[in-house]
Tab-separated table of C-alpha atoms in Angstrom:
chain	number	residue	atom	x	y	z
A	148	GLU	CA	64.669	-140.530	-55.498
A	149	PRO	CA	67.361	-141.991	-53.221
A	150	GLY	CA	69.298	-144.623	-55.069
A	151	ALA	CA	68.286	-143.299	-58.490
A	152	GLU	CA	71.091	-143.403	-61.011
A	153	GLU	CA	72.583	-139.993	-61.660
A	154	PRO	CA	73.798	-138.895	-65.112
A	155	GLY	CA	77.363	-139.975	-65.564
A	156	ALA	CA	77.545	-141.761	-62.220
A	157	GLU	CA	79.745	-144.833	-62.239
A	158	GLU	CA	79.455	-148.131	-60.429
A	159	PRO	CA	80.909	-148.049	-56.903
A	160	GLY	CA	83.886	-150.140	-57.894
A	161	ALA	CA	84.674	-148.220	-61.072
A	162	GLU	CA	88.123	-146.744	-61.403
A	163	GLU	CA	88.219	-142.975	-61.643
A	164	PRO	CA	90.355	-141.198	-64.232
A	165	GLY	CA	93.160	-139.289	-62.617
A	166	ALA	CA	92.866	-140.892	-59.190
A	167	GLU	CA	96.290	-141.877	-57.971
A	168	GLU	CA	97.407	-144.577	-55.608
A	169	PRO	CA	97.874	-143.523	-51.964
A	170	GLY	CA	101.261	-142.021	-51.489
A	171	ALA	CA	101.576	-140.920	-55.127
A	172	GLU	CA	103.594	-137.741	-55.190
A	173	GLU	CA	101.925	-134.607	-56.511
A	174	PRO	CA	103.619	-131.306	-57.315
A	175	GLY	CA	103.590	-129.128	-54.215
A	176	ALA	CA	101.874	-131.717	-52.033
A	177	GLU	CA	103.253	-132.031	-48.539
A	178	GLU	CA	104.537	-135.337	-47.238
A	179	PRO	CA	101.822	-137.118	-45.214
A	180	GLY	CA	104.025	-137.372	-42.169
A	181	ALA	CA	105.241	-133.786	-42.207
A	182	GLU	CA	104.008	-131.564	-39.427
A	183	GLU	CA	102.449	-128.216	-40.209
A	184	GLU	CA	101.789	-125.978	-37.250
A	185	GLU	CA	98.145	-124.943	-37.017
A	186	PRO	CA	96.786	-121.634	-35.650
A	187	ASP	CA	95.604	-123.340	-32.457
A	188	GLY	CA	99.116	-124.648	-31.787
A	189	SER	CA	98.356	-128.277	-32.629
A	190	SER	CA	99.954	-130.298	-35.410
A	191	LEU	CA	96.597	-131.539	-36.744
A	192	HIS	CA	96.117	-130.517	-40.352
A	193	PRO	CA	92.583	-129.693	-41.621
A	194	MET	CA	92.764	-132.665	-44.000
A	195	ASP	CA	93.710	-135.215	-41.332
A	196	CYS	CA	90.942	-137.802	-40.741
A	197	THR	CA	88.446	-135.949	-42.909
A	198	ASP	CA	85.159	-137.125	-44.428
A	199	ILE	CA	84.932	-135.633	-47.937
A	200	VAL	CA	82.523	-135.469	-50.866
A	201	ILE	CA	84.193	-134.898	-54.241
A	202	GLY	CA	82.413	-134.249	-57.502
A	203	MET	CA	83.326	-133.574	-61.123
A	204	ALA	CA	81.143	-132.600	-64.056
A	205	ARG	CA	81.326	-132.054	-67.783
A	206	GLY	CA	78.187	-130.684	-69.345
A	207	SER	CA	75.248	-132.628	-67.881
A	208	LEU	CA	77.395	-135.661	-66.988
A	209	SER	CA	78.817	-135.926	-63.491
A	210	ARG	CA	80.240	-138.210	-60.862
A	211	VAL	CA	79.960	-137.498	-57.148
A	212	PHE	CA	81.317	-139.898	-54.542
A	213	ASP	CA	81.942	-140.274	-50.825
A	214	TYR	CA	85.648	-140.038	-49.933
A	215	TYR	CA	87.889	-140.150	-46.883
A	216	THR	CA	91.473	-139.152	-46.182
A	217	ARG	CA	93.682	-139.945	-43.209
A	218	ASP	CA	96.251	-137.278	-44.043
A	219	ARG	CA	97.358	-135.009	-46.895
A	220	SER	CA	97.610	-137.768	-49.473
A	221	THR	CA	95.064	-138.126	-52.290
A	222	PRO	CA	91.587	-138.877	-50.821
A	223	ARG	CA	90.230	-142.347	-51.556
A	224	ARG	CA	86.707	-143.707	-51.913
A	225	ASP	CA	85.258	-144.825	-48.572
A	226	SER	CA	85.384	-148.467	-49.655
A	227	PHE	CA	89.195	-148.247	-49.696
A	228	TYR	CA	89.123	-147.808	-45.902
A	229	GLY	CA	86.441	-150.420	-45.287
A	230	GLY	CA	83.520	-147.983	-45.434
A	231	SER	CA	80.737	-147.482	-47.956
A	232	ASP	CA	79.367	-144.727	-50.180
A	233	SER	CA	76.729	-143.098	-47.975
A	234	LEU	CA	75.301	-140.623	-50.495
A	235	THR	CA	71.599	-141.261	-51.118
A	236	GLY	CA	71.416	-138.863	-54.050
A	237	ALA	CA	73.871	-136.798	-56.073
A	238	VAL	CA	73.940	-134.784	-59.277
A	239	GLY	CA	76.191	-132.252	-60.956
A	240	LYS	CA	76.623	-130.113	-64.042
A	241	GLU	CA	79.136	-127.768	-65.654
A	242	GLU	CA	77.714	-124.583	-67.105
A	243	ASN	CA	79.569	-121.543	-68.458
A	244	GLY	CA	82.779	-122.721	-66.833
A	245	VAL	CA	81.173	-123.190	-63.405
A	246	THR	CA	80.784	-126.625	-61.807
A	247	TYR	CA	77.707	-127.272	-59.644
A	248	ILE	CA	77.539	-130.293	-57.323
A	249	LYS	CA	74.623	-131.287	-55.072
A	250	TRP	CA	74.276	-134.348	-52.898
A	251	ARG	CA	72.254	-135.806	-50.035
A	252	ARG	CA	73.374	-138.015	-47.161
A	253	PRO	CA	72.041	-138.988	-43.711
A	254	LEU	CA	73.169	-136.901	-40.746
A	255	ASN	CA	74.514	-140.095	-39.211
A	256	THR	CA	75.468	-142.628	-41.877
A	257	GLY	CA	76.401	-145.386	-39.441
A	258	ASP	CA	79.772	-145.744	-41.186
A	259	PRO	CA	82.426	-145.366	-38.448
A	260	SER	CA	85.265	-146.252	-40.824
A	261	ALA	CA	85.039	-143.291	-43.214
A	262	ASP	CA	82.204	-140.913	-42.240
A	263	HIS	CA	81.693	-138.333	-39.502
A	264	PRO	CA	78.169	-137.700	-38.142
A	265	ILE	CA	76.734	-134.216	-38.654
A	266	THR	CA	75.589	-133.049	-35.221
A	267	ASN	CA	74.197	-129.869	-33.714
A	268	ASP	CA	77.686	-128.588	-32.960
A	269	PRO	CA	80.264	-126.399	-34.669
A	270	LEU	CA	82.058	-128.635	-37.195
A	271	ARG	CA	85.290	-127.843	-38.955
A	272	ALA	CA	84.645	-127.758	-42.693
A	273	ILE	CA	87.178	-127.607	-45.511
A	274	TRP	CA	86.712	-126.869	-49.215
A	275	SER	CA	88.903	-126.985	-52.291
A	276	PHE	CA	88.784	-127.156	-56.083
A	277	GLY	CA	91.210	-128.341	-58.723
A	278	GLN	CA	93.894	-126.281	-60.408
A	279	VAL	CA	93.195	-125.049	-63.921
A	280	TRP	CA	95.769	-124.157	-66.566
A	281	PRO	CA	97.638	-121.817	-66.416
A	282	ASN	CA	96.820	-120.757	-62.836
A	283	TYR	CA	99.030	-123.213	-60.953
A	284	MET	CA	100.282	-122.371	-57.456
A	285	HIS	CA	102.682	-124.543	-55.460
A	286	SER	CA	104.899	-123.797	-52.485
A	287	PRO	CA	107.738	-124.094	-53.162
A	288	GLY	CA	107.281	-123.431	-56.867
A	289	THR	CA	107.668	-126.217	-59.392
A	290	GLY	CA	108.789	-126.579	-62.976
A	291	ILE	CA	105.145	-126.376	-64.060
A	292	GLU	CA	104.941	-122.691	-63.154
A	293	ALA	CA	108.405	-122.057	-64.569
A	294	GLY	CA	107.561	-123.842	-67.822
A	295	THR	CA	110.505	-126.245	-67.485
A	296	ALA	CA	108.553	-129.389	-66.561
A	297	GLY	CA	108.554	-132.269	-69.011
A	298	ASN	CA	104.763	-132.450	-68.722
A	299	THR	CA	103.362	-128.950	-68.385
A	300	MET	CA	99.812	-130.328	-68.688
A	301	PHE	CA	100.110	-132.524	-65.596
A	302	TYR	CA	96.686	-131.278	-64.459
A	303	GLN	CA	94.048	-132.534	-66.871
A	304	PRO	CA	90.365	-131.557	-66.639
A	305	ASP	CA	88.316	-133.555	-64.103
A	306	GLU	CA	91.307	-135.351	-62.608
A	307	LEU	CA	91.633	-135.690	-58.845
A	308	LYS	CA	94.985	-134.071	-58.136
A	309	TYR	CA	96.527	-131.478	-55.823
A	310	HIS	CA	94.426	-128.316	-55.420
A	311	GLY	CA	97.376	-125.937	-55.013
A	312	ILE	CA	97.959	-123.444	-52.214
A	313	ALA	CA	95.214	-121.007	-53.254
A	314	ASN	CA	92.180	-123.156	-54.123
A	315	ARG	CA	91.382	-124.246	-50.576
A	316	GLY	CA	90.022	-123.040	-47.289
A	317	THR	CA	88.605	-124.005	-43.926
A	318	THR	CA	85.876	-122.649	-41.680
A	319	THR	CA	83.575	-123.664	-38.828
A	320	ILE	CA	79.883	-124.327	-39.521
A	321	ASN	CA	76.951	-125.540	-37.465
A	322	PHE	CA	74.662	-127.031	-40.122
A	323	PHE	CA	71.724	-126.814	-37.704
A	324	ASP	CA	72.132	-123.036	-37.455
A	325	THR	CA	69.254	-121.494	-39.415
A	326	ASN	CA	70.707	-117.956	-39.398
A	327	GLN	CA	74.017	-118.374	-41.171
A	328	ASP	CA	73.826	-116.639	-44.501
A	329	GLY	CA	72.186	-113.301	-45.091
A	330	GLY	CA	68.882	-113.893	-43.365
A	331	SER	CA	67.120	-110.537	-43.487
A	332	ASP	CA	63.926	-108.589	-43.507
A	333	GLU	CA	63.379	-105.582	-45.757
A	334	CYS	CA	65.667	-103.154	-43.955
A	335	SER	CA	68.140	-105.320	-42.039
A	336	GLY	CA	70.156	-108.510	-42.396
A	337	VAL	CA	72.263	-110.879	-40.338
A	338	PHE	CA	74.972	-113.481	-40.846
A	339	SER	CA	76.299	-115.746	-38.095
A	340	THR	CA	78.346	-118.895	-37.775
A	341	GLY	CA	79.466	-121.179	-34.981
A	342	CYS	CA	76.568	-120.196	-32.695
A	343	ASP	CA	75.424	-122.072	-29.611
A	344	ALA	CA	71.896	-123.430	-29.225
A	345	SER	CA	70.595	-120.048	-28.019
A	346	GLY	CA	72.040	-118.283	-31.057
A	347	SER	CA	73.441	-115.520	-28.871
A	348	ASN	CA	77.058	-116.697	-28.602
A	349	CYS	CA	78.697	-117.061	-32.009
A	350	ASP	CA	82.179	-117.426	-33.438
A	351	TYR	CA	81.233	-114.536	-35.721
A	352	LYS	CA	78.133	-112.434	-36.219
A	353	ALA	CA	77.391	-109.490	-38.509
A	354	THR	CA	74.241	-107.398	-38.708
A	355	TRP	CA	73.417	-104.510	-41.013
A	356	THR	CA	70.565	-102.010	-41.026
A	357	VAL	CA	69.662	-99.609	-43.826
A	358	GLN	CA	69.254	-96.081	-42.478
A	359	GLY	CA	68.331	-94.014	-45.497
A	360	GLU	CA	71.497	-93.435	-47.511
A	361	ASP	CA	73.673	-94.971	-44.776
A	362	ILE	CA	74.206	-98.558	-43.648
A	363	LEU	CA	74.835	-99.318	-39.967
A	364	PHE	CA	77.039	-102.387	-39.417
A	365	SER	CA	77.687	-104.283	-36.207
A	366	LEU	CA	80.296	-107.055	-36.098
A	367	SER	CA	81.334	-109.346	-33.252
A	368	ALA	CA	83.657	-112.335	-33.095
A	369	LEU	CA	85.164	-114.657	-30.538
A	370	THR	CA	88.719	-113.398	-30.983
A	371	ASP	CA	91.436	-111.300	-29.388
A	372	GLY	CA	92.382	-110.070	-32.872
A	373	TRP	CA	90.611	-108.142	-35.582
A	374	VAL	CA	87.101	-108.529	-36.973
A	375	GLY	CA	85.970	-107.259	-40.350
A	376	ILE	CA	83.546	-107.342	-43.253
A	377	GLY	CA	84.207	-106.985	-46.959
A	378	PHE	CA	82.298	-106.353	-50.160
A	379	SER	CA	83.177	-108.081	-53.420
A	380	VAL	CA	81.956	-108.252	-57.006
A	381	ASP	CA	83.090	-111.853	-57.561
A	382	GLN	CA	83.434	-113.733	-54.214
A	383	PHE	CA	87.217	-113.285	-54.217
A	384	MET	CA	89.307	-111.155	-51.886
A	385	PRO	CA	91.451	-109.252	-54.423
A	386	ASN	CA	89.865	-105.938	-55.500
A	387	SER	CA	87.403	-106.016	-52.607
A	388	ASP	CA	86.351	-103.228	-50.256
A	389	ALA	CA	86.676	-103.904	-46.498
A	390	VAL	CA	86.302	-102.419	-43.040
A	391	VAL	CA	88.443	-103.902	-40.252
A	392	GLY	CA	88.573	-103.098	-36.552
A	393	ALA	CA	90.240	-104.257	-33.337
A	394	ALA	CA	90.520	-103.236	-29.703
A	395	ASP	CA	92.770	-103.916	-26.725
A	396	GLU	CA	93.844	-102.257	-23.472
A	397	ASN	CA	95.682	-99.569	-25.446
A	398	GLY	CA	92.715	-98.426	-27.499
A	399	PHE	CA	90.962	-99.353	-30.734
A	400	PHE	CA	90.843	-98.703	-34.450
A	401	VAL	CA	88.253	-99.143	-37.208
A	402	THR	CA	89.647	-98.614	-40.701
A	403	ASP	CA	88.345	-98.425	-44.254
A	404	ARG	CA	90.609	-100.569	-46.477
A	405	HIS	CA	90.971	-101.911	-49.991
A	406	ILE	CA	92.075	-105.505	-50.605
A	407	MET	CA	94.329	-105.549	-53.653
A	408	GLU	CA	95.824	-109.019	-53.177
A	409	ARG	CA	96.244	-111.772	-50.610
A	410	ALA	CA	98.260	-109.541	-48.296
A	411	GLN	CA	97.622	-106.993	-45.564
A	412	PRO	CA	95.094	-104.585	-47.103
A	413	PRO	CA	96.280	-100.968	-47.055
A	414	ILE	CA	94.271	-98.272	-45.302
A	415	ASP	CA	92.335	-96.031	-47.703
A	416	ASP	CA	93.437	-92.430	-48.032
A	417	SER	CA	89.767	-91.510	-47.695
A	418	GLN	CA	88.156	-92.956	-44.558
A	419	ASP	CA	84.484	-93.156	-45.540
A	420	ILE	CA	83.058	-94.511	-42.290
A	421	GLN	CA	81.395	-92.678	-39.428
A	422	GLU	CA	80.488	-93.342	-35.789
A	423	ALA	CA	83.132	-96.074	-35.646
A	424	GLN	CA	83.649	-97.869	-32.335
A	425	ALA	CA	85.419	-101.053	-31.231
A	426	SER	CA	85.719	-102.850	-27.916
A	427	HIS	CA	87.006	-106.097	-26.475
A	428	ALA	CA	85.475	-107.853	-23.472
A	429	ASN	CA	85.142	-111.460	-22.315
A	430	GLY	CA	87.093	-112.698	-25.317
A	431	ILE	CA	84.757	-111.021	-27.831
A	432	THR	CA	85.743	-108.182	-30.164
A	433	THR	CA	82.879	-105.922	-31.253
A	434	VAL	CA	83.015	-103.337	-34.039
A	435	THR	CA	80.296	-100.919	-35.114
A	436	PHE	CA	80.366	-98.323	-37.848
A	437	LYS	CA	78.224	-96.525	-40.397
A	438	ARG	CA	79.128	-95.997	-44.041
A	439	PRO	CA	77.297	-94.301	-46.877
A	440	ARG	CA	75.707	-96.478	-49.507
A	441	VAL	CA	77.803	-94.543	-52.066
A	442	THR	CA	80.977	-93.065	-50.570
A	443	GLY	CA	82.262	-91.180	-53.597
A	444	ASP	CA	85.644	-92.920	-53.290
A	445	GLN	CA	85.631	-94.618	-56.677
A	446	GLU	CA	89.259	-95.692	-56.375
A	447	ASP	CA	88.993	-97.807	-53.199
A	448	ASP	CA	85.318	-98.309	-52.273
A	449	LEU	CA	82.524	-100.315	-53.842
A	450	SER	CA	79.075	-98.806	-54.078
A	451	LEU	CA	76.473	-100.690	-52.052
A	452	ASP	CA	73.758	-99.461	-54.398
A	453	ALA	CA	74.547	-102.619	-56.370
A	454	CYS	CA	74.237	-106.177	-55.066
A	455	ARG	CA	77.534	-107.435	-53.624
A	456	TYR	CA	79.001	-110.585	-52.160
A	457	PHE	CA	79.761	-110.076	-48.471
A	458	LEU	CA	83.027	-111.382	-46.975
A	459	PHE	CA	83.052	-112.261	-43.275
A	460	GLY	CA	86.520	-112.481	-41.703
A	461	TRP	CA	88.042	-112.470	-38.228
A	462	GLY	CA	90.744	-113.842	-35.993
A	463	GLY	CA	94.089	-112.470	-37.153
A	464	GLY	CA	96.349	-110.577	-34.781
A	465	ALA	CA	96.172	-106.782	-34.581
A	466	THR	CA	98.267	-103.944	-33.163
A	467	THR	CA	96.089	-100.982	-32.229
A	468	SER	CA	98.982	-98.498	-31.972
A	469	THR	CA	100.018	-99.024	-35.603
A	470	MET	CA	96.672	-100.328	-36.957
A	471	GLU	CA	98.506	-103.284	-38.470
A	472	ILE	CA	96.645	-106.565	-38.941
A	473	GLN	CA	97.930	-110.081	-39.484
A	474	TYR	CA	96.763	-112.995	-41.617
A	475	HIS	CA	93.485	-114.640	-40.606
A	476	PRO	CA	93.916	-118.239	-39.308
A	477	SER	CA	90.804	-119.442	-41.136
A	478	THR	CA	89.563	-118.536	-44.598
A	479	PRO	CA	86.902	-115.789	-44.557
A	480	ILE	CA	83.384	-116.956	-45.311
A	481	VAL	CA	81.780	-115.572	-48.470
A	482	SER	CA	78.021	-115.169	-48.843
A	483	SER	CA	76.680	-117.819	-51.199
A	484	ASP	CA	74.701	-115.193	-53.129
A	485	LYS	CA	75.000	-111.480	-53.689
A	486	ILE	CA	73.277	-109.447	-50.984
A	487	CYS	CA	71.065	-106.625	-52.238
A	488	LEU	CA	70.401	-103.810	-49.810
A	489	PRO	CA	67.010	-102.098	-50.029
A	490	THR	CA	66.732	-98.486	-51.149
A	491	ALA	CA	66.192	-95.523	-48.858
A	492	MET	CA	62.558	-95.337	-50.000
A	493	GLN	CA	62.020	-98.943	-48.882
A	494	CYS	CA	63.129	-98.039	-45.347
A	495	PRO	CA	61.257	-94.752	-44.758
A	496	GLU	CA	61.594	-94.729	-40.959
A	497	PHE	CA	65.310	-93.928	-41.390
A	498	SER	CA	65.216	-92.051	-44.653
A	499	ASP	CA	65.246	-88.378	-45.536
A	500	ALA	CA	62.662	-89.467	-48.084
A	501	SER	CA	60.261	-90.040	-45.181
A	502	ASN	CA	60.480	-86.343	-44.310
A	503	VAL	CA	59.654	-85.484	-47.915
A	504	ARG	CA	56.658	-87.789	-47.832
A	505	HIS	CA	55.443	-86.391	-44.506
A	506	ASP	CA	55.892	-82.825	-45.740
A	507	ALA	CA	53.946	-83.681	-48.890
A	508	VAL	CA	51.099	-85.160	-46.857
A	509	LEU	CA	51.100	-82.127	-44.590
A	510	LEU	CA	50.979	-79.819	-47.629
A	511	VAL	CA	48.011	-81.711	-49.055
A	512	MET	CA	46.221	-81.586	-45.695
A	513	LEU	CA	46.812	-77.829	-45.394
A	514	SER	CA	45.555	-77.330	-48.945
A	515	ILE	CA	42.363	-79.273	-48.207
A	516	LEU	CA	41.857	-77.308	-44.956
A	517	SER	CA	42.293	-74.027	-46.831
A	518	MET	CA	39.712	-75.081	-49.397
A	519	LEU	CA	37.232	-75.973	-46.641
A	520	LEU	CA	37.756	-72.603	-44.960
A	521	LEU	CA	37.191	-70.811	-48.242
A	522	LEU	CA	33.984	-72.773	-48.797
A	523	ASN	CA	32.766	-71.906	-45.304
A	524	LEU	CA	33.523	-68.228	-45.849
A	525	SER	CA	31.776	-68.038	-49.205
A	526	PRO	CA	28.440	-66.156	-49.324
A	527	ASN	CA	26.603	-69.304	-50.407
């Protein structure tokens, strides 16, 4: 119930282990006043003036609180800025090395000092998680990575400190959009984000339809650059399979690629896509292609016979003449769960299996007809 005490939750005024005073310097953190050019050309950083919920858990004990940050310094509890904790329920747990946090809050908390209302509009959302030994990443590098720091265990478990350059991302979400993540019927599915009230104009939209042993994909995004989709075993980009396309006045390309690291994914030697098309009109890039469920390219492709996480990315620059693509301005969205495509037998209207079934029925009907003719021709 709202207001119920959660396991491990502390009193609102309790001091949190690891929380540092505003302005405390963290390895790799940028100075609050430093400007960092954003993809849209502004100097506003995703963390500037941001309403945040931060949670930590150890076993069944957890603490989840309402935070706010004015810049890139350590976020502080809302009360620090004259606001209040607006969460009406929160709980968390840590299980098999994975932290789970859930919370509830009003769409409009009435706290103008430290909260933003959640409205039926595209909202910029950011996410991050803490660095874990020994996977530290700072830019520029620090003595922690080099092993020369006096305190190589600066990052302790469940402390609120810098997330590093890899454990973060940003995207745009309309929380009122009911068709955002893998909504599907038996033979088709859809993902969309940043859609208007009609649902027809979206920042990004992907649909897929099972056609026997092939999958037909259609992607569209509000971008002059590339649009793509990827398939992953673990929700991370490295070692993922991807298809990326772009179009401009000079032509188009749609390419089968393999993501080996956080860099431009190379084009596969074996291009296992068919009926590929791409176009650009009215600021929207559209890509369609078909790929087999199992391509046979075991080196670069993932089989879609197994359930996979889907990666939805768009927005980076592209050169159609060289098929080169540039870094995406926003972090690709990853499906919250693995998406399992139905089998060819579950979608008989597109499957070769349907022909087998129809032929079998026809054979049975002919056999019955033959038996009836024989009975009619018999002397008795």
